[in-house]
Short mmCIF file of C-alpha atoms in Angstrom, two decimals:
data_model
loop_
_atom_site.label_atom_id
_atom_site.label_comp_id
_atom_site.label_asym_id
_atom_site.label_seq_id
_atom_site.Cartn_x
_atom_site.Cartn_y
_atom_site.Cartn_z
CA MET A 13 -30.42 77.78 21.59
CA ALA A 14 -32.06 80.64 23.32
CA GLU A 15 -32.93 80.33 26.93
CA GLY A 16 -35.58 82.91 27.52
CA THR A 17 -37.85 83.90 30.27
CA GLY A 18 -41.52 83.33 30.06
CA THR A 19 -44.33 84.66 32.10
CA HIS A 20 -43.36 86.45 35.29
CA GLY A 21 -39.67 86.00 34.43
CA ARG A 22 -39.80 82.23 34.72
CA ARG A 23 -36.98 80.37 33.01
CA PHE A 24 -38.03 78.61 29.84
CA ASP A 25 -35.84 76.82 27.34
CA SER A 26 -37.90 75.10 24.67
CA GLY A 27 -34.92 74.35 22.50
CA ARG A 28 -36.23 76.22 19.41
CA PHE A 29 -37.06 79.79 18.34
CA CYS A 30 -40.48 78.74 17.03
CA LEU A 31 -41.42 77.09 20.33
CA ASP A 32 -40.11 80.08 22.29
CA LEU A 33 -42.40 82.29 20.19
CA MET A 34 -45.34 80.02 21.02
CA ALA A 35 -44.57 80.45 24.72
CA THR A 36 -45.28 84.19 24.45
CA ALA A 37 -49.04 83.62 24.15
CA ALA A 38 -51.42 84.27 27.02
CA GLU A 39 -51.66 81.19 29.21
CA THR A 40 -54.70 79.49 30.65
CA SER A 41 -53.20 80.16 34.08
CA GLY A 42 -54.06 83.83 33.57
CA ALA A 43 -50.64 85.06 32.52
CA GLY A 44 -50.93 87.69 29.84
CA GLU A 45 -49.78 88.21 26.28
CA GLN A 46 -46.03 88.76 26.23
CA ILE A 47 -45.54 90.36 22.81
CA GLY A 48 -48.70 92.47 22.59
CA ARG A 49 -46.87 95.79 22.25
CA PRO A 50 -43.99 96.79 19.95
CA GLU A 51 -41.56 97.36 22.83
CA ARG A 52 -42.38 93.91 24.27
CA LEU A 53 -41.83 92.27 20.87
CA ALA A 54 -38.50 94.09 20.52
CA GLU A 55 -37.48 92.81 23.98
CA TRP A 56 -38.44 89.26 22.99
CA LEU A 57 -36.48 89.45 19.73
CA VAL A 58 -33.35 90.25 21.73
CA ALA A 59 -34.07 87.84 24.63
CA SER A 60 -34.69 84.98 22.19
CA ARG A 61 -31.37 85.83 20.50
CA LEU A 62 -33.00 86.25 17.11
CA VAL A 63 -31.26 89.62 16.99
CA PRO A 64 -28.02 90.54 18.74
CA ARG A 65 -28.15 92.74 21.82
CA GLY A 66 -27.75 96.39 20.90
CA THR A 67 -29.45 96.03 17.51
CA PRO A 68 -31.56 99.09 16.73
CA LEU A 69 -35.22 98.03 16.66
CA GLU A 70 -36.98 101.40 16.34
CA ASN A 71 -38.96 100.21 13.32
CA VAL A 72 -40.84 97.54 15.33
CA ASP A 73 -44.48 98.66 15.31
CA GLU A 74 -48.02 97.29 15.66
CA THR A 75 -47.85 95.62 12.23
CA TRP A 76 -44.84 93.61 13.41
CA VAL A 77 -46.78 92.57 16.51
CA ALA A 78 -49.75 91.41 14.42
CA ARG A 79 -47.52 89.49 11.99
CA PHE A 80 -45.61 87.72 14.78
CA GLN A 81 -48.86 86.85 16.57
CA ARG A 82 -50.27 85.43 13.31
CA LEU A 83 -47.14 83.32 12.79
CA ARG A 84 -47.29 82.19 16.41
CA ALA A 85 -50.89 81.02 16.01
CA GLY A 86 -50.05 79.14 12.81
CA VAL A 87 -47.01 77.45 14.33
CA ASP A 88 -49.06 76.54 17.40
CA ARG A 89 -51.72 74.84 15.28
CA LEU A 90 -49.04 73.06 13.23
CA MET A 91 -47.22 71.73 16.29
CA THR A 92 -50.49 70.69 17.92
CA ALA A 93 -51.45 68.86 14.72
CA GLN A 94 -48.05 67.15 14.79
CA LEU A 95 -48.70 65.87 18.32
CA THR A 96 -52.30 64.84 17.69
CA GLY A 97 -52.00 63.54 14.14
CA GLY A 98 -54.14 66.34 12.69
CA GLY A 99 -53.76 68.39 9.51
CA ALA A 100 -53.38 72.21 9.66
CA ASP A 101 -52.58 72.47 5.93
CA ASP A 102 -53.49 76.18 5.72
CA ASP A 103 -51.04 76.90 8.53
CA LEU A 104 -48.40 74.80 6.80
CA GLU A 105 -48.82 76.93 3.66
CA GLN A 106 -48.49 80.13 5.72
CA VAL A 107 -45.33 78.93 7.47
CA ASN A 108 -43.81 77.70 4.20
CA ALA A 109 -44.52 81.06 2.53
CA LEU A 110 -42.83 82.95 5.36
CA ALA A 111 -39.89 80.54 5.42
CA ALA A 112 -39.24 81.24 1.72
CA ASP A 113 -38.06 84.79 2.50
CA ALA A 114 -34.41 85.40 3.30
CA PRO A 115 -33.57 85.43 7.02
CA PRO A 116 -31.58 88.39 8.34
CA GLY A 117 -27.97 88.55 7.27
CA LEU A 118 -25.43 88.68 10.06
CA ARG A 119 -21.80 89.71 10.31
CA ALA A 120 -19.13 89.47 13.01
CA VAL A 121 -17.92 92.71 14.60
CA ARG A 122 -15.65 93.49 17.53
CA GLY A 123 -17.55 94.06 20.73
CA ARG A 124 -16.42 95.07 24.21
CA GLY A 125 -13.03 93.66 25.03
CA GLY A 126 -12.40 92.78 21.39
CA ALA A 127 -14.55 89.66 21.34
CA LEU A 128 -16.45 88.93 18.14
CA VAL A 129 -20.21 89.44 18.38
CA ARG A 130 -23.06 89.17 15.88
CA ALA A 131 -24.49 92.27 14.25
CA PRO A 132 -27.03 92.63 11.46
CA ILE A 133 -25.72 93.42 7.99
CA ALA A 134 -28.45 95.98 7.36
CA ASP A 135 -31.63 97.31 8.91
CA LEU A 136 -33.75 94.42 10.05
CA ALA A 137 -37.03 93.84 8.27
CA CYS A 138 -39.99 92.12 9.86
CA GLY A 139 -40.20 89.59 7.02
CA ALA A 140 -36.60 88.50 7.54
CA LEU A 141 -37.18 87.80 11.24
CA LEU A 142 -40.45 86.01 10.50
CA ALA A 143 -38.52 83.93 7.95
CA ALA A 144 -35.99 82.91 10.60
CA VAL A 145 -38.74 81.69 12.95
CA ALA A 146 -40.70 80.02 10.14
CA ARG A 147 -37.56 78.23 8.91
CA ASP A 148 -36.96 77.01 12.44
CA ALA A 149 -40.51 75.57 12.48
CA VAL A 150 -39.98 73.91 9.08
CA ASP A 151 -36.67 72.49 10.29
CA LEU A 152 -38.31 71.09 13.43
CA LEU A 153 -41.27 69.59 11.57
CA THR A 154 -39.09 67.93 8.92
CA ASP A 155 -36.40 66.56 11.26
CA PRO A 156 -37.61 63.13 12.45
CA VAL A 157 -35.33 63.13 15.51
CA ALA A 158 -36.37 66.60 16.68
CA ARG A 159 -40.02 65.93 15.84
CA ALA A 160 -39.96 62.77 17.97
CA ALA A 161 -38.68 64.82 20.93
CA LEU A 162 -41.57 67.33 20.76
CA ARG A 163 -43.55 67.29 24.02
CA ARG A 164 -46.35 69.24 25.70
CA CYS A 165 -45.82 70.26 29.32
CA GLN A 166 -47.85 68.15 31.74
CA GLY A 167 -48.09 70.96 34.28
CA ASP A 168 -51.56 72.09 35.29
CA ALA A 169 -52.74 75.03 33.15
CA CYS A 170 -49.49 75.16 31.17
CA GLY A 171 -49.42 73.26 27.89
CA ARG A 172 -46.17 74.78 26.53
CA LEU A 173 -44.25 72.80 23.94
CA TYR A 174 -40.56 71.94 24.29
CA LEU A 175 -38.01 69.46 22.98
CA ASP A 176 -37.27 66.62 25.37
CA THR A 177 -33.53 66.15 25.17
CA SER A 178 -33.27 64.51 28.58
CA ARG A 179 -31.62 61.16 29.09
CA GLY A 180 -34.28 58.53 28.65
CA MET A 181 -36.66 61.12 27.12
CA ARG A 182 -38.71 61.28 30.34
CA ARG A 183 -38.94 65.05 30.86
CA ARG A 184 -42.52 65.98 31.81
CA TRP A 185 -42.47 69.74 32.29
CA CYS A 186 -41.37 72.80 30.34
CA SER A 187 -39.63 74.01 33.48
CA SER A 188 -38.71 71.81 36.40
CA GLU A 189 -38.37 74.93 38.56
CA VAL A 190 -41.94 76.08 37.93
CA CYS A 191 -44.31 73.44 36.56
CA GLY A 192 -42.32 70.56 38.04
CA ASN A 193 -42.13 72.24 41.43
CA ARG A 194 -45.88 72.96 41.40
CA GLU A 195 -46.57 69.28 40.70
CA ARG A 196 -44.25 68.11 43.47
CA VAL A 197 -45.86 70.53 45.97
CA ALA A 198 -49.37 69.40 44.95
CA ARG A 199 -48.35 65.74 45.29
CA HIS A 200 -46.91 66.42 48.76
CA ARG A 201 -50.10 68.19 49.83
CA ARG A 202 -52.21 65.25 48.63
CA ARG A 203 -50.07 62.81 50.63
CA VAL A 204 -50.28 64.97 53.76
CA LYS A 205 -54.06 65.34 53.36
CA ALA A 206 -54.46 61.58 52.89
CA LEU A 207 -52.63 60.96 56.17
CA THR A 208 -54.85 63.30 58.19
#
């Protein structure tokens, strides 16, 4: 699965395209919107590996941004409902409708050095890429094993969702290097303060 970078280039590997899309939202920590402009959305589409590197994405515009942000909000509400036992039926209908479209077709072509790489069959349409993310959300929500591994980061001011695939299913943070490190530093400071 895609290992992308989140806010300020921090490593983030949620384990799913739909969760990676959710991680592009503005955070409560003050980090900004990551796909708020067409060029940023195009960068994310490549970084998330939804489209192969080198794919022409000149047709990404403000309407694509709005559609991806709408899908992101719906998936966020669905995943939150999954964790809290809520409903979000309108969002489920939206995601199901988007998932019904055909995802982008891919083909294998020779890249540098003769290795096979993915390339789109035709010009990419926004609906096809939305379908790929929506299908990923449907797959996650209907797979009992994956659904049981869905977790929310316990880091202060984070709240990202990820799949806990760790041994013993005890992972607490979306990123051990960022949220985990912040928690360890805060814990150390509390111990030092308690001793003084």
